[in-house]
Amino acid sequence: LLARLLEQVADAGGADAGWLALTVAAAFLPVLDFAVTFVNWNVVRFLPPRQLPRLAYGAGIPDAVRTFVVVPTLITSPAHAREMVERLEVHALANPDAALRYALLTDWADAPAKSVPGDDATVEAAREAIRRLNERSRAARSQGDGADLGDRFFLLHRERLWNPAQGVWMGWERKRGKIEEFNDLLRDPDAKTTYTVFEGDFRAATEGDAVRYVLTLDADTRTTPDGARALVATAAHPLNRPHASPEKGRVTRGYGVLQPRVSISPESGR
């Protein structure tokens, strides 16, 4: 499309290299948007998606497939820390299954030193918000069936490490590192990680093989009502369970990762 457009401009005469470059700059994003939309539309048209089999969890997610919903994010100030905890609560309100646990996996922002003024206040604000959230959660459950299911909300915060490649103190491997180290803790609560601050009884929530799945959300992601239940019900279905081949070193049947359709909210479209 760009080549055809440039040909039209050149044929019109009087277009030097500067005008051709300006034409490309002005047309690139609209052409890219059209091309992506066209390709996506045709892929779905000729390769229609198929529905994955799913278990019927009408009564909620069973405790045998307990799931952690985690939000890896930076916290940059006490106000921002409280805002992230509020978002975590919104996820929990949309997905109230008793077998779901919610955790913020946090780092401080990159800094020229291992610790900078304001770090402690930021983490303490997050810890206090998580404590209040657990208190409200326990109070609400005590008015129901009275079952003590332990803490439902957690904070895991990491220390900064020196990154010589970028010349800053930062969380190891950023988002991927937070999730990788979280999985290490699920496999072994005594694993050595850079998580140094814990709020909520994390060991009690993860003892034995209590946790089966981890659902990862970006800081600005919204969950649909009972969307977590649908994902867990899909992942737990026998036909979708991953089977790893030791010879090939990869999953050959089923799925190690499930990602739902992601759409852009009208507000973020601005």
Short mmCIF file of C-alpha atoms in Angstrom, two decimals:
data_model
loop_
_atom_site.label_atom_id
_atom_site.label_comp_id
_atom_site.label_asym_id
_atom_site.label_seq_id
_atom_site.Cartn_x
_atom_site.Cartn_y
_atom_site.Cartn_z
CA LEU A 1 0.00 0.00 0.00
CA LEU A 2 2.82 2.39 0.83
CA ALA A 3 4.62 1.53 -2.39
CA ARG A 4 1.48 2.21 -4.41
CA LEU A 5 0.98 5.52 -2.61
CA LEU A 6 4.57 6.59 -3.28
CA GLU A 7 4.16 5.64 -6.93
CA GLN A 8 1.09 7.88 -7.18
CA VAL A 9 2.93 10.78 -5.55
CA ALA A 10 5.97 10.33 -7.80
CA ASP A 11 3.82 10.12 -10.95
CA ALA A 12 2.18 13.43 -10.00
CA GLY A 13 5.56 15.05 -10.62
CA GLY A 14 7.60 17.50 -8.61
CA ALA A 15 8.01 15.19 -5.60
CA ASP A 16 11.54 15.10 -4.31
CA ALA A 17 12.94 12.76 -1.64
CA GLY A 18 11.77 15.04 1.15
CA TRP A 19 8.15 14.98 0.00
CA LEU A 20 8.27 11.19 -0.44
CA ALA A 21 9.63 10.78 3.11
CA LEU A 22 6.89 13.07 4.46
CA THR A 23 4.28 11.01 2.59
CA VAL A 24 5.56 7.81 4.22
CA ALA A 25 5.58 9.40 7.68
CA ALA A 26 2.02 10.71 7.31
CA ALA A 27 0.60 7.51 5.81
CA PHE A 28 2.45 4.86 7.83
CA LEU A 29 0.14 4.59 10.87
CA PRO A 30 -3.17 4.65 8.93
CA VAL A 31 -1.84 2.08 6.47
CA LEU A 32 -0.51 -0.10 9.31
CA ASP A 33 -3.85 0.03 11.12
CA PHE A 34 -5.72 -0.95 7.97
CA ALA A 35 -3.28 -3.77 7.20
CA VAL A 36 -3.46 -5.28 10.68
CA THR A 37 -7.26 -5.09 10.70
CA PHE A 38 -7.46 -6.65 7.24
CA VAL A 39 -5.15 -9.54 8.14
CA ASN A 40 -6.90 -10.23 11.45
CA TRP A 41 -10.31 -10.19 9.78
CA ASN A 42 -9.19 -12.70 7.15
CA VAL A 43 -7.47 -14.99 9.63
CA VAL A 44 -10.66 -15.34 11.66
CA ARG A 45 -12.70 -15.68 8.46
CA PHE A 46 -10.67 -18.56 7.02
CA LEU A 47 -9.41 -20.07 10.30
CA PRO A 48 -12.37 -19.68 12.66
CA PRO A 49 -11.53 -20.08 16.37
CA ARG A 50 -12.66 -23.23 18.09
CA GLN A 51 -14.02 -23.40 21.60
CA LEU A 52 -11.75 -25.23 24.05
CA PRO A 53 -13.49 -27.83 26.24
CA ARG A 54 -14.24 -26.58 29.72
CA LEU A 55 -15.32 -28.15 33.00
CA ALA A 56 -18.62 -27.05 34.52
CA TYR A 57 -17.75 -25.18 37.70
CA GLY A 58 -21.27 -23.96 38.36
CA ALA A 59 -20.75 -24.03 42.13
CA GLY A 60 -17.42 -22.23 41.91
CA ILE A 61 -13.78 -23.22 41.55
CA PRO A 62 -13.02 -26.24 43.77
CA ASP A 63 -10.20 -25.92 46.28
CA ALA A 64 -8.32 -28.73 44.50
CA VAL A 65 -7.48 -26.24 41.74
CA ARG A 66 -6.80 -23.21 43.94
CA THR A 67 -5.54 -20.33 41.83
CA PHE A 68 -3.50 -17.23 42.53
CA VAL A 69 -4.46 -14.10 40.61
CA VAL A 70 -1.31 -11.98 40.54
CA VAL A 71 -0.66 -8.45 39.32
CA PRO A 72 3.05 -7.73 38.75
CA THR A 73 3.59 -3.97 38.96
CA LEU A 74 5.78 -1.13 40.14
CA ILE A 75 4.68 0.98 43.11
CA THR A 76 6.00 4.50 42.97
CA SER A 77 4.34 6.30 45.89
CA PRO A 78 2.03 5.59 48.84
CA ALA A 79 -0.96 6.87 46.85
CA HIS A 80 -0.07 4.66 43.89
CA ALA A 81 0.39 1.65 46.18
CA ARG A 82 -3.09 2.14 47.65
CA GLU A 83 -4.52 2.54 44.14
CA MET A 84 -3.05 -0.81 43.07
CA VAL A 85 -4.56 -2.53 46.12
CA GLU A 86 -7.94 -1.03 45.24
CA ARG A 87 -7.63 -2.48 41.73
CA LEU A 88 -6.83 -5.85 43.26
CA GLU A 89 -10.04 -5.62 45.26
CA VAL A 90 -12.01 -4.85 42.08
CA HIS A 91 -10.67 -8.07 40.53
CA ALA A 92 -11.77 -9.97 43.64
CA LEU A 93 -15.26 -8.46 43.54
CA ALA A 94 -15.64 -9.55 39.91
CA ASN A 95 -14.33 -13.05 40.71
CA PRO A 96 -15.42 -13.95 44.25
CA ASP A 97 -14.70 -17.72 44.16
CA ALA A 98 -13.39 -18.94 47.53
CA ALA A 99 -10.55 -20.85 45.84
CA LEU A 100 -9.04 -17.68 44.37
CA ARG A 101 -6.25 -15.78 46.10
CA TYR A 102 -5.04 -12.34 45.01
CA ALA A 103 -1.51 -10.97 45.21
CA LEU A 104 0.37 -7.85 44.21
CA LEU A 105 3.91 -8.65 43.04
CA THR A 106 5.72 -5.37 43.35
CA ASP A 107 9.02 -3.62 42.72
CA TRP A 108 10.12 -0.08 43.40
CA ALA A 109 10.91 2.07 40.40
CA ASP A 110 14.46 1.99 39.03
CA ALA A 111 16.83 4.11 41.11
CA PRO A 112 20.48 5.20 41.29
CA ALA A 113 20.82 3.50 44.70
CA LYS A 114 19.54 0.33 46.37
CA SER A 115 17.18 2.40 48.48
CA VAL A 116 15.97 5.97 48.12
CA PRO A 117 13.84 8.26 50.31
CA GLY A 118 10.17 7.28 50.20
CA ASP A 119 10.73 3.55 49.60
CA ASP A 120 9.68 2.45 53.08
CA ALA A 121 6.60 4.68 53.14
CA THR A 122 5.47 3.30 49.77
CA VAL A 123 5.77 -0.33 50.87
CA GLU A 124 4.17 0.35 54.24
CA ALA A 125 1.17 1.96 52.51
CA ALA A 126 0.74 -1.17 50.39
CA ARG A 127 1.08 -3.45 53.43
CA GLU A 128 -1.48 -1.47 55.42
CA ALA A 129 -3.95 -1.50 52.52
CA ILE A 130 -3.57 -5.29 52.16
CA ARG A 131 -4.05 -5.74 55.92
CA ARG A 132 -7.29 -3.74 55.84
CA LEU A 133 -8.48 -5.69 52.82
CA ASN A 134 -7.90 -9.01 54.60
CA GLU A 135 -9.69 -7.72 57.71
CA ARG A 136 -12.74 -6.76 55.66
CA SER A 137 -12.61 -10.07 53.83
CA ARG A 138 -12.52 -12.07 57.06
CA ALA A 139 -15.39 -10.02 58.49
CA ALA A 140 -17.51 -10.63 55.39
CA ARG A 141 -16.85 -14.37 55.43
CA SER A 142 -17.61 -14.65 59.13
CA GLN A 143 -21.13 -13.43 58.35
CA GLY A 144 -21.52 -16.18 55.76
CA ASP A 145 -20.71 -19.81 56.45
CA GLY A 146 -18.15 -18.85 59.07
CA ALA A 147 -15.38 -20.92 57.46
CA ASP A 148 -11.86 -19.66 58.12
CA LEU A 149 -10.17 -19.78 54.72
CA GLY A 150 -7.15 -17.75 55.79
CA ASP A 151 -5.89 -14.60 54.14
CA ARG A 152 -7.16 -13.91 50.65
CA PHE A 153 -4.99 -10.93 49.70
CA PHE A 154 -1.21 -10.75 49.65
CA LEU A 155 1.68 -8.44 48.93
CA LEU A 156 5.07 -9.72 47.82
CA HIS A 157 7.65 -6.98 47.35
CA ARG A 158 11.19 -7.37 46.00
CA GLU A 159 14.43 -5.61 46.74
CA ARG A 160 16.43 -3.82 44.05
CA LEU A 161 19.50 -5.45 42.51
CA TRP A 162 22.25 -3.72 40.58
CA ASN A 163 21.88 -4.07 36.81
CA PRO A 164 25.26 -3.30 35.21
CA ALA A 165 23.82 -3.38 31.68
CA GLN A 166 21.37 -0.55 32.42
CA GLY A 167 23.40 1.14 35.15
CA VAL A 168 20.55 1.26 37.68
CA TRP A 169 19.23 -0.54 40.73
CA MET A 170 16.02 -2.35 39.74
CA GLY A 171 13.87 -5.43 40.26
CA TRP A 172 15.48 -8.51 38.72
CA GLU A 173 14.10 -9.17 35.21
CA ARG A 174 11.19 -6.81 35.85
CA LYS A 175 7.75 -8.40 35.23
CA ARG A 176 9.02 -11.75 34.03
CA GLY A 177 11.31 -11.99 37.04
CA LYS A 178 8.48 -11.27 39.48
CA ILE A 179 6.38 -14.09 38.03
CA GLU A 180 9.31 -16.51 37.81
CA GLU A 181 10.29 -15.95 41.43
CA PHE A 182 6.66 -16.19 42.52
CA ASN A 183 6.43 -19.61 40.86
CA ASP A 184 9.65 -20.61 42.66
CA LEU A 185 7.99 -19.77 45.98
CA LEU A 186 4.90 -21.80 45.08
CA ARG A 187 7.12 -24.81 44.43
CA ASP A 188 9.23 -24.22 47.54
CA PRO A 189 8.28 -21.58 50.16
CA ASP A 190 11.92 -21.56 51.30
CA ALA A 191 13.31 -20.87 47.82
CA LYS A 192 15.85 -18.07 47.63
CA THR A 193 14.32 -15.12 45.80
CA THR A 194 14.58 -11.33 45.91
CA TYR A 195 11.17 -11.06 47.60
CA THR A 196 11.87 -9.48 50.97
CA VAL A 197 8.48 -8.12 52.11
CA PHE A 198 5.43 -10.35 52.58
CA GLU A 199 2.00 -9.26 53.76
CA GLY A 200 -0.61 -11.95 54.39
CA ASP A 201 0.05 -15.51 55.54
CA PHE A 202 1.58 -16.63 52.26
CA ARG A 203 3.02 -19.88 53.62
CA ALA A 204 -0.38 -21.04 54.87
CA ALA A 205 -1.98 -20.23 51.52
CA THR A 206 0.59 -22.22 49.56
CA GLU A 207 1.42 -25.17 51.81
CA GLY A 208 1.60 -28.55 50.11
CA ASP A 209 0.23 -28.58 46.57
CA ALA A 210 -2.58 -26.17 47.41
CA VAL A 211 -2.04 -23.86 44.43
CA ARG A 212 -2.55 -25.28 40.94
CA TYR A 213 -2.67 -22.25 38.62
CA VAL A 214 -1.42 -18.68 38.39
CA LEU A 215 -3.49 -16.11 36.52
CA THR A 216 -1.39 -13.08 35.59
CA LEU A 217 -2.92 -9.66 34.96
CA ASP A 218 -1.30 -6.43 33.84
CA ALA A 219 -1.72 -3.47 36.15
CA ASP A 220 -4.30 -1.89 33.81
CA THR A 221 -6.15 -5.10 32.89
CA ARG A 222 -9.80 -5.54 33.73
CA THR A 223 -11.27 -8.97 34.42
CA THR A 224 -14.76 -9.95 33.33
CA PRO A 225 -17.19 -11.27 35.96
CA ASP A 226 -16.27 -14.91 36.64
CA GLY A 227 -13.61 -14.71 33.92
CA ALA A 228 -11.08 -16.36 36.23
CA ARG A 229 -13.46 -19.28 36.77
CA ALA A 230 -13.79 -19.77 33.02
CA LEU A 231 -10.00 -19.82 32.56
CA VAL A 232 -9.46 -22.28 35.42
CA ALA A 233 -12.29 -24.49 34.17
CA THR A 234 -10.61 -24.56 30.76
CA ALA A 235 -7.10 -25.20 32.06
CA ALA A 236 -8.29 -28.01 34.35
CA HIS A 237 -10.10 -29.94 31.64
CA PRO A 238 -8.32 -33.27 30.96
CA LEU A 239 -7.99 -32.55 27.22
CA ASN A 240 -6.22 -29.25 27.91
CA ARG A 241 -3.79 -30.36 30.60
CA PRO A 242 -0.20 -30.05 29.42
CA HIS A 243 1.81 -33.17 28.66
CA ALA A 244 5.52 -32.49 28.46
CA SER A 245 7.83 -34.66 26.37
CA PRO A 246 11.21 -35.25 28.08
CA GLU A 247 12.69 -36.14 24.69
CA LYS A 248 11.48 -33.01 22.89
CA GLY A 249 11.75 -30.76 25.92
CA ARG A 250 8.38 -29.10 25.35
CA VAL A 251 4.64 -29.49 25.79
CA THR A 252 3.35 -31.81 23.05
CA ARG A 253 -0.31 -32.10 24.08
CA GLY A 254 -2.57 -29.74 25.96
CA TYR A 255 -1.55 -26.25 27.00
CA GLY A 256 1.08 -24.84 29.34
CA VAL A 257 -0.27 -21.31 28.90
CA LEU A 258 -3.79 -20.09 28.09
CA GLN A 259 -4.40 -16.51 27.00
CA PRO A 260 -7.94 -15.23 26.49
CA ARG A 261 -8.94 -12.72 23.86
CA VAL A 262 -7.69 -9.28 24.82
CA SER A 263 -9.55 -6.13 23.77
CA ILE A 264 -8.93 -2.42 24.23
CA SER A 265 -11.24 -0.47 26.51
CA PRO A 266 -12.71 2.75 25.05
CA GLU A 267 -10.98 4.84 27.73
CA SER A 268 -7.50 3.47 27.00
CA GLY A 269 -8.16 3.91 23.28
CA ARG A 270 -7.49 7.61 23.73
#
